[in-house]
Amino acid sequence: MKYMSGKELRRRYLDFFVKNGHLELPSASLIPKDDPSLLMIGAGMAPFKAYFTGKMTPPCTRITTSQRCVRTGDIENVGRTARHHTYFEMLGNFSFGDYFKYDAIKWAWEFLTGELELPKDKLWATIYPDDEEAYKIWTTETDINPEHIVKLEDNFWEIGSGPCGPDSEIFIDLGEERGCGSPTCGVGCDCDRYLEIWNLVFTQFDRTEDGKYNPLVHKNIDTGCGLERLASVLQNKPSNFETDLMFPIIEYASKVANKEYGKDKETDISLKVIADHARSISFMVMDGILPSNEGRGYVLRRLLRRAVRHARMLGIEDKFLAGAVDVVAEIYSGVYDELTNRKDYIKKVISLEEDRFATTLTQGMDLLNAEVEKLKAENKTVLDGEVGFKLYDTYGFPWELTDEILHENHMTLDKEAFDKAMDEQRTRARNARGENKRMDIPDLRDSNIGELKVDETARQAKIVCIWKNAKTTNSLEDGDEAGLILDVTPFYAEGGGQEGDIGSLKTDMGNAQVIDTKKLPDGSVYNIVHVTEGSLHVGDTVEITVDMENKLASARNHTATHLLQAALKRVVGDHINQAGSAVNAHHLRFDFSSFEPISAEQLQQVEEMVNAEILTGKDVEISHMNQEDAKKAGAMALFGEKYGDIVRVVTVPGFSMELCGGSHVKNIGQIGMFKIIGESGVAAGVRRIEAITGKAAIDYMNAKAKLLQTAITTLKTNESNLCDKIANLLQENKEMKTEIAKVQAERAKADSNKLLMALKEYNGVNVIVGKIQAANMDELRNNADLLCNKFDKAGVVVLGAILNDKVNFVVKVNKDGVARGLHAGKIVKEVAMVTGGNGGGRPDMAQAGGKQPEKLNDAFAKGHEVIQSQIK
């Protein structure tokens, strides 16, 4: 076992699996894509859920990644144990119906004992007791000590119904000095002696709701190998915090706090918390998450404020977290360049949040400390939830932070009372999420507003209420943005997935733009306005202008959404049900239930069916009827909507019938054209179609036609022959590449023959070192093999080639050469370093890369030097 940096370990892992046929993909964002079931990515397999379930087809059946993850479930343990983190990287290799247990186990063992040279006698494996297949592979295909294979009932991975299967975990024995001293200490013990470094999950069953395990047709492999854990082993560190992936942050915080790490337990805990949270915070902001009181933003705020609190415990009064971003960026330079590129932005976000919390932290801590002392004096252990809410609302303390501080004093927070105090605020926050134009609304129950009416034909009304910054007011001035209510309104208020109307208001004393229209909790319509000139007053009579072009565009998309759902049910099946929608003047988005992607042929059928219906020019019928009668007549209800006894029914005769309160065209011919521009998965069992209508669809098709014409002109052909022309060009290109590859192979062979003629001999060992003109790494490796096979005694081949302006090396040592002390991995590492690169491998074969091709000859000279020094 040799020292290896976190950077090199990550690269070695990915290269190993690429070499074994895997496609390397970059880490996905911490923000889950099209998966509302996840708050953040917390596992290596999370970005591939759709591949595992068969909802989507992977780009390759073998994939390898180093996935950035954030989990906060065990946040209270961070800094107190050697292994708990909120941020970590999970190395993974995945198979989607490709290889299974044999290769997964074999490659894991080969990587750990071959690439990393971990001592085999220190490695243990656990398996599920009934998994005889895994046991046989471990005992016959690896040279693990059979006594180091432990059968545990816990080695079965499942979460409710769905794909599941046994797993096999690999542990390393770190020695008795890391153990608990118990005579029963062994694999699975909670102490630090046996460290889990790899988990192989064999997804082979589909568990039904009634508990039956049916074999999957396509078996999958999901593996997880913690980068920080493995780095701690290779760097011989007692915890992940001392590795080069984290310790530079501890050093930074120690310097700022003027504290020495390793001298005091509580100091070390705070330094570790800061190091861990600094990584989470940096990457979360890098991925676009901002501090807030909801969802991912709340997690970020909690982590940031927790880190600030631990900094105060160390005596750090000034802002410092932004400076930690520089250290984090340096640790991950060359790996996550976006972190370096966005460093200034990340520091600004963190600095502003530090400022916000710093102004209230001291006062909040004074209040909390006083309350703790009061509880101690009264011999009580539960803090009033109202006090906890005040700490949150006034001083910015996440409730978990308050609870953590209480826990340190053997106390708890009255969470039920806290939740009760939070209810109203949480409701406002949920309403605000995704509705950034919603105004803070004051209590209007005592306002003398009077009866309000909705009238689509109204063009004049009176202002009956105005509010700004959650307080009612009698007037607005130029530049103000606020909410107001008209006694009669023609504006459609946001609802049923459709955005609210926009327009303008004009009075004798001022003008305002209506930038959105929404509903109060009681259903009353209000406008969000921006005063552009003069002033507005309660009691003013206003001239109303609704932006009819915007309204008609929204109406086109809304009616088209109804046609889309009806067409989907006809083409795909009656199981299609709406799961959500969004309609505005620019496009429509329709989410619906489906257990598989919609095929290209089905999408084309749906699009053609909708356009054919549009061409019929039917009038859209609007009626009102009893809800039960409407449903009996076949009307579909919209997702998430609440209906009264009398409902509004929108009907396209013979095609569609839905309960809906939204805006629609009078005649479906007004839609003009319907064009689907995207279909994707957004969650398990939920698909999404995005489409455009009217002028947007015409513009889209015109752009496609222009692109087509450009291709025709560029290729000097006509539309009917374009596909054949492209096919011919591709075939010609393929043939030319084949010819070029032949020429390059012959040239490389000629170079190899020249090198063979220039063979050197050192102390009875044949040595070939030189450059060939290879087309790719396979060719470079093949020529190294050919030359090495020509030796009749100990020998070594060091070949270099320039590929894509970079240097690539391959070193091959035959069996007799290894016996004479030659080690390919060590040779190639020294050689590559001359050209600004790195690499390594087995004693008999290794490869590496470099960035400075101009130093190739110097690298070869180094090769001769290293070879001579190794020969025994």
PDB file of N, CA and C in Angstrom, residues 289-353:
ATOM      1  N   ILE A 289     -27.589  26.862  -5.689  1.00  0.00           N
ATOM      2  CA  ILE A 289     -28.451  26.940  -4.517  1.00  0.00           C
ATOM      3  C   ILE A 289     -28.113  28.219  -3.745  1.00  0.00           C
ATOM      4  N   LEU A 290     -29.119  28.932  -3.293  1.00  0.00           N
ATOM      5  CA  LEU A 290     -28.938  30.155  -2.522  1.00  0.00           C
ATOM      6  C   LEU A 290     -29.612  30.023  -1.159  1.00  0.00           C
ATOM      7  N   PRO A 291     -29.079  30.692  -0.136  1.00  0.00           N
ATOM      8  CA  PRO A 291     -29.695  30.598   1.206  1.00  0.00           C
ATOM      9  C   PRO A 291     -31.145  31.083   1.200  1.00  0.00           C
ATOM     10  N   SER A 292     -32.015  30.323   1.849  1.00  0.00           N
ATOM     11  CA  SER A 292     -33.421  30.710   1.944  1.00  0.00           C
ATOM     12  C   SER A 292     -34.034  29.968   3.119  1.00  0.00           C
ATOM     13  N   ASN A 293     -35.336  30.104   3.281  1.00  0.00           N
ATOM     14  CA  ASN A 293     -36.021  29.412   4.367  1.00  0.00           C
ATOM     15  C   ASN A 293     -36.830  28.219   3.873  1.00  0.00           C
ATOM     16  N   GLU A 294     -36.563  27.775   2.653  1.00  0.00           N
ATOM     17  CA  GLU A 294     -37.293  26.637   2.089  1.00  0.00           C
ATOM     18  C   GLU A 294     -36.346  25.692   1.367  1.00  0.00           C
ATOM     19  N   GLY A 295     -36.648  24.409   1.430  1.00  0.00           N
ATOM     20  CA  GLY A 295     -35.981  23.400   0.615  1.00  0.00           C
ATOM     21  C   GLY A 295     -34.471  23.398   0.722  1.00  0.00           C
ATOM     22  N   ARG A 296     -33.810  23.299  -0.442  1.00  0.00           N
ATOM     23  CA  ARG A 296     -32.352  23.236  -0.481  1.00  0.00           C
ATOM     24  C   ARG A 296     -31.715  24.492   0.096  1.00  0.00           C
ATOM     25  N   GLY A 297     -32.365  25.635  -0.141  1.00  0.00           N
ATOM     26  CA  GLY A 297     -31.840  26.890   0.389  1.00  0.00           C
ATOM     27  C   GLY A 297     -31.802  26.901   1.904  1.00  0.00           C
ATOM     28  N   TYR A 298     -32.765  26.226   2.524  1.00  0.00           N
ATOM     29  CA  TYR A 298     -32.790  26.145   3.986  1.00  0.00           C
ATOM     30  C   TYR A 298     -31.646  25.272   4.488  1.00  0.00           C
ATOM     31  N   VAL A 299     -31.370  24.174   3.786  1.00  0.00           N
ATOM     32  CA  VAL A 299     -30.242  23.309   4.160  1.00  0.00           C
ATOM     33  C   VAL A 299     -28.941  24.100   4.094  1.00  0.00           C
ATOM     34  N   LEU A 300     -28.772  24.878   3.030  1.00  0.00           N
ATOM     35  CA  LEU A 300     -27.566  25.697   2.877  1.00  0.00           C
ATOM     36  C   LEU A 300     -27.458  26.712   4.017  1.00  0.00           C
ATOM     37  N   ARG A 301     -28.545  27.398   4.304  1.00  0.00           N
ATOM     38  CA  ARG A 301     -28.522  28.396   5.383  1.00  0.00           C
ATOM     39  C   ARG A 301     -28.185  27.742   6.720  1.00  0.00           C
ATOM     40  N   ARG A 302     -28.759  26.578   6.961  1.00  0.00           N
ATOM     41  CA  ARG A 302     -28.489  25.878   8.221  1.00  0.00           C
ATOM     42  C   ARG A 302     -27.009  25.515   8.338  1.00  0.00           C
ATOM     43  N   LEU A 303     -26.419  24.987   7.273  1.00  0.00           N
ATOM     44  CA  LEU A 303     -25.009  24.609   7.296  1.00  0.00           C
ATOM     45  C   LEU A 303     -24.121  25.833   7.500  1.00  0.00           C
ATOM     46  N   LEU A 304     -24.453  26.906   6.784  1.00  0.00           N
ATOM     47  CA  LEU A 304     -23.629  28.099   6.862  1.00  0.00           C
ATOM     48  C   LEU A 304     -23.676  28.702   8.266  1.00  0.00           C
ATOM     49  N   ARG A 305     -24.865  28.793   8.824  1.00  0.00           N
ATOM     50  CA  ARG A 305     -24.990  29.398  10.146  1.00  0.00           C
ATOM     51  C   ARG A 305     -24.428  28.490  11.237  1.00  0.00           C
ATOM     52  N   ARG A 306     -24.500  27.192  11.009  1.00  0.00           N
ATOM     53  CA  ARG A 306     -23.888  26.265  11.968  1.00  0.00           C
ATOM     54  C   ARG A 306     -22.366  26.438  11.969  1.00  0.00           C
ATOM     55  N   ALA A 307     -21.783  26.618  10.771  1.00  0.00           N
ATOM     56  CA  ALA A 307     -20.345  26.833  10.671  1.00  0.00           C
ATOM     57  C   ALA A 307     -19.943  28.141  11.347  1.00  0.00           C
ATOM     58  N   VAL A 308     -20.742  29.190  11.167  1.00  0.00           N
ATOM     59  CA  VAL A 308     -20.458  30.486  11.795  1.00  0.00           C
ATOM     60  C   VAL A 308     -20.507  30.356  13.315  1.00  0.00           C
ATOM     61  N   ARG A 309     -21.478  29.611  13.804  1.00  0.00           N
ATOM     62  CA  ARG A 309     -21.588  29.435  15.252  1.00  0.00           C
ATOM     63  C   ARG A 309     -20.358  28.723  15.806  1.00  0.00           C
ATOM     64  N   HIS A 310     -19.863  27.688  15.093  1.00  0.00           N
ATOM     65  CA  HIS A 310     -18.652  26.992  15.557  1.00  0.00           C
ATOM     66  C   HIS A 310     -17.418  27.881  15.441  1.00  0.00           C
ATOM     67  N   ALA A 311     -17.419  28.784  14.479  1.00  0.00           N
ATOM     68  CA  ALA A 311     -16.314  29.737  14.380  1.00  0.00           C
ATOM     69  C   ALA A 311     -16.302  30.655  15.604  1.00  0.00           C
ATOM     70  N   ARG A 312     -17.488  31.098  16.033  1.00  0.00           N
ATOM     71  CA  ARG A 312     -17.577  31.932  17.232  1.00  0.00           C
ATOM     72  C   ARG A 312     -17.067  31.161  18.459  1.00  0.00           C
ATOM     73  N   MET A 313     -17.362  29.873  18.490  1.00  0.00           N
ATOM     74  CA  MET A 313     -16.885  29.046  19.607  1.00  0.00           C
ATOM     75  C   MET A 313     -15.361  28.976  19.642  1.00  0.00           C
ATOM     76  N   LEU A 314     -14.741  29.173  18.472  1.00  0.00           N
ATOM     77  CA  LEU A 314     -13.274  29.187  18.388  1.00  0.00           C
ATOM     78  C   LEU A 314     -12.702  30.577  18.625  1.00  0.00           C
ATOM     79  N   GLY A 315     -13.589  31.548  18.783  1.00  0.00           N
ATOM     80  CA  GLY A 315     -13.123  32.906  19.003  1.00  0.00           C
ATOM     81  C   GLY A 315     -13.006  33.737  17.742  1.00  0.00           C
ATOM     82  N   ILE A 316     -13.505  33.203  16.601  1.00  0.00           N
ATOM     83  CA  ILE A 316     -13.457  33.947  15.345  1.00  0.00           C
ATOM     84  C   ILE A 316     -14.672  34.865  15.277  1.00  0.00           C
ATOM     85  N   GLU A 317     -14.454  36.156  15.383  1.00  0.00           N
ATOM     86  CA  GLU A 317     -15.543  37.123  15.384  1.00  0.00           C
ATOM     87  C   GLU A 317     -15.819  37.693  13.992  1.00  0.00           C
ATOM     88  N   ASP A 318     -14.758  37.788  13.175  1.00  0.00           N
ATOM     89  CA  ASP A 318     -14.917  38.380  11.840  1.00  0.00           C
ATOM     90  C   ASP A 318     -15.377  37.336  10.830  1.00  0.00           C
ATOM     91  N   LYS A 319     -15.793  37.823   9.657  1.00  0.00           N
ATOM     92  CA  LYS A 319     -16.157  36.915   8.564  1.00  0.00           C
ATOM     93  C   LYS A 319     -14.923  36.111   8.153  1.00  0.00           C
ATOM     94  N   PHE A 320     -15.121  34.826   7.900  1.00  0.00           N
ATOM     95  CA  PHE A 320     -13.984  33.998   7.502  1.00  0.00           C
ATOM     96  C   PHE A 320     -14.356  32.893   6.514  1.00  0.00           C
ATOM     97  N   LEU A 321     -15.660  32.533   6.449  1.00  0.00           N
ATOM     98  CA  LEU A 321     -16.055  31.397   5.614  1.00  0.00           C
ATOM     99  C   LEU A 321     -15.762  31.633   4.141  1.00  0.00           C
ATOM    100  N   ALA A 322     -15.932  32.887   3.686  1.00  0.00           N
ATOM    101  CA  ALA A 322     -15.654  33.178   2.280  1.00  0.00           C
ATOM    102  C   ALA A 322     -14.198  32.848   1.952  1.00  0.00           C
ATOM    103  N   GLY A 323     -13.296  33.099   2.910  1.00  0.00           N
ATOM    104  CA  GLY A 323     -11.886  32.767   2.693  1.00  0.00           C
ATOM    105  C   GLY A 323     -11.657  31.279   2.568  1.00  0.00           C
ATOM    106  N   ALA A 324     -12.504  30.475   3.229  1.00  0.00           N
ATOM    107  CA  ALA A 324     -12.370  29.022   3.132  1.00  0.00           C
ATOM    108  C   ALA A 324     -12.656  28.525   1.722  1.00  0.00           C
ATOM    109  N   VAL A 325     -13.437  29.286   0.958  1.00  0.00           N
ATOM    110  CA  VAL A 325     -13.746  28.897  -0.414  1.00  0.00           C
ATOM    111  C   VAL A 325     -12.470  28.824  -1.256  1.00  0.00           C
ATOM    112  N   ASP A 326     -11.522  29.737  -0.998  1.00  0.00           N
ATOM    113  CA  ASP A 326     -10.245  29.702  -1.719  1.00  0.00           C
ATOM    114  C   ASP A 326      -9.532  28.376  -1.485  1.00  0.00           C
ATOM    115  N   VAL A 327      -9.581  27.910  -0.247  1.00  0.00           N
ATOM    116  CA  VAL A 327      -8.916  26.646   0.100  1.00  0.00           C
ATOM    117  C   VAL A 327      -9.630  25.478  -0.568  1.00  0.00           C
ATOM    118  N   VAL A 328     -10.956  25.476  -0.512  1.00  0.00           N
ATOM    119  CA  VAL A 328     -11.738  24.412  -1.152  1.00  0.00           C
ATOM    120  C   VAL A 328     -11.459  24.382  -2.656  1.00  0.00           C
ATOM    121  N   ALA A 329     -11.425  25.560  -3.274  1.00  0.00           N
ATOM    122  CA  ALA A 329     -11.158  25.636  -4.719  1.00  0.00           C
ATOM    123  C   ALA A 329      -9.778  25.092  -5.049  1.00  0.00           C
ATOM    124  N   GLU A 330      -8.814  25.342  -4.190  1.00  0.00           N
ATOM    125  CA  GLU A 330      -7.451  24.835  -4.429  1.00  0.00           C
ATOM    126  C   GLU A 330      -7.419  23.315  -4.310  1.00  0.00           C
ATOM    127  N   ILE A 331      -8.131  22.775  -3.326  1.00  0.00           N
ATOM    128  CA  ILE A 331      -8.168  21.311  -3.149  1.00  0.00           C
ATOM    129  C   ILE A 331      -8.716  20.630  -4.395  1.00  0.00           C
ATOM    130  N   TYR A 332      -9.738  21.247  -5.008  1.00  0.00           N
ATOM    131  CA  TYR A 332     -10.421  20.616  -6.142  1.00  0.00           C
ATOM    132  C   TYR A 332     -10.030  21.222  -7.490  1.00  0.00           C
ATOM    133  N   SER A 333      -8.947  21.980  -7.529  1.00  0.00           N
ATOM    134  CA  SER A 333      -8.504  22.559  -8.800  1.00  0.00           C
ATOM    135  C   SER A 333      -8.139  21.456  -9.777  1.00  0.00           C
ATOM    136  N   GLY A 334      -8.502  21.649 -11.024  1.00  0.00           N
ATOM    137  CA  GLY A 334      -8.232  20.638 -12.038  1.00  0.00           C
ATOM    138  C   GLY A 334      -9.235  19.508 -12.050  1.00  0.00           C
ATOM    139  N   VAL A 335     -10.121  19.477 -11.057  1.00  0.00           N
ATOM    140  CA  VAL A 335     -11.166  18.439 -10.983  1.00  0.00           C
ATOM    141  C   VAL A 335     -12.537  19.074 -11.219  1.00  0.00           C
ATOM    142  N   TYR A 336     -12.825  20.107 -10.435  1.00  0.00           N
ATOM    143  CA  TYR A 336     -14.081  20.847 -10.602  1.00  0.00           C
ATOM    144  C   TYR A 336     -13.734  22.305 -10.896  1.00  0.00           C
ATOM    145  N   ASP A 337     -13.396  22.553 -12.155  1.00  0.00           N
ATOM    146  CA  ASP A 337     -12.947  23.890 -12.547  1.00  0.00           C
ATOM    147  C   ASP A 337     -14.040  24.943 -12.362  1.00  0.00           C
ATOM    148  N   GLU A 338     -15.298  24.517 -12.401  1.00  0.00           N
ATOM    149  CA  GLU A 338     -16.391  25.475 -12.228  1.00  0.00           C
ATOM    150  C   GLU A 338     -16.333  26.112 -10.846  1.00  0.00           C
ATOM    151  N   LEU A 339     -15.798  25.376  -9.873  1.00  0.00           N
ATOM    152  CA  LEU A 339     -15.660  25.926  -8.529  1.00  0.00           C
ATOM    153  C   LEU A 339     -14.681  27.100  -8.541  1.00  0.00           C
ATOM    154  N   THR A 340     -13.594  26.933  -9.274  1.00  0.00           N
ATOM    155  CA  THR A 340     -12.621  28.023  -9.404  1.00  0.00           C
ATOM    156  C   THR A 340     -13.211  29.170 -10.213  1.00  0.00           C
ATOM    157  N   ASN A 341     -13.894  28.837 -11.301  1.00  0.00           N
ATOM    158  CA  ASN A 341     -14.467  29.867 -12.178  1.00  0.00           C
ATOM    159  C   ASN A 341     -15.526  30.708 -11.469  1.00  0.00           C
ATOM    160  N   ARG A 342     -16.281  30.089 -10.552  1.00  0.00           N
ATOM    161  CA  ARG A 342     -17.375  30.794  -9.867  1.00  0.00           C
ATOM    162  C   ARG A 342     -16.989  31.190  -8.443  1.00  0.00           C
ATOM    163  N   LYS A 343     -15.708  31.130  -8.157  1.00  0.00           N
ATOM    164  CA  LYS A 343     -15.235  31.352  -6.785  1.00  0.00           C
ATOM    165  C   LYS A 343     -15.656  32.716  -6.238  1.00  0.00           C
ATOM    166  N   ASP A 344     -15.496  33.754  -7.024  1.00  0.00           N
ATOM    167  CA  ASP A 344     -15.837  35.105  -6.546  1.00  0.00           C
ATOM    168  C   ASP A 344     -17.329  35.221  -6.232  1.00  0.00           C
ATOM    169  N   TYR A 345     -18.153  34.606  -7.090  1.00  0.00           N
ATOM    170  CA  TYR A 345     -19.601  34.620  -6.862  1.00  0.00           C
ATOM    171  C   TYR A 345     -19.943  33.852  -5.590  1.00  0.00           C
ATOM    172  N   ILE A 346     -19.348  32.689  -5.409  1.00  0.00           N
ATOM    173  CA  ILE A 346     -19.614  31.859  -4.229  1.00  0.00           C
ATOM    174  C   ILE A 346     -19.226  32.616  -2.959  1.00  0.00           C
ATOM    175  N   LYS A 347     -18.070  33.275  -2.996  1.00  0.00           N
ATOM    176  CA  LYS A 347     -17.597  34.032  -1.829  1.00  0.00           C
ATOM    177  C   LYS A 347     -18.544  35.188  -1.503  1.00  0.00           C
ATOM    178  N   LYS A 348     -19.086  35.810  -2.533  1.00  0.00           N
ATOM    179  CA  LYS A 348     -20.001  36.920  -2.309  1.00  0.00           C
ATOM    180  C   LYS A 348     -21.288  36.443  -1.631  1.00  0.00           C
ATOM    181  N   VAL A 349     -21.835  35.323  -2.121  1.00  0.00           N
ATOM    182  CA  VAL A 349     -23.058  34.764  -1.526  1.00  0.00           C
ATOM    183  C   VAL A 349     -22.827  34.427  -0.063  1.00  0.00           C
ATOM    184  N   ILE A 350     -21.710  33.756   0.219  1.00  0.00           N
ATOM    185  CA  ILE A 350     -21.406  33.345   1.593  1.00  0.00           C
ATOM    186  C   ILE A 350     -21.166  34.561   2.478  1.00  0.00           C
ATOM    187  N   SER A 351     -20.436  35.535   1.951  1.00  0.00           N
ATOM    188  CA  SER A 351     -20.129  36.735   2.722  1.00  0.00           C
ATOM    189  C   SER A 351     -21.395  37.494   3.115  1.00  0.00           C
ATOM    190  N   LEU A 352     -22.331  37.614   2.169  1.00  0.00           N
ATOM    191  CA  LEU A 352     -23.594  38.306   2.466  1.00  0.00           C
ATOM    192  C   LEU A 352     -24.387  37.566   3.539  1.00  0.00           C
ATOM    193  N   GLU A 353     -24.402  36.251   3.482  1.00  0.00           N
ATOM    194  CA  GLU A 353     -25.132  35.466   4.478  1.00  0.00           C
ATOM    195  C   GLU A 353     -24.451  35.567   5.843  1.00  0.00           C
TER     196      GLU A 353
END
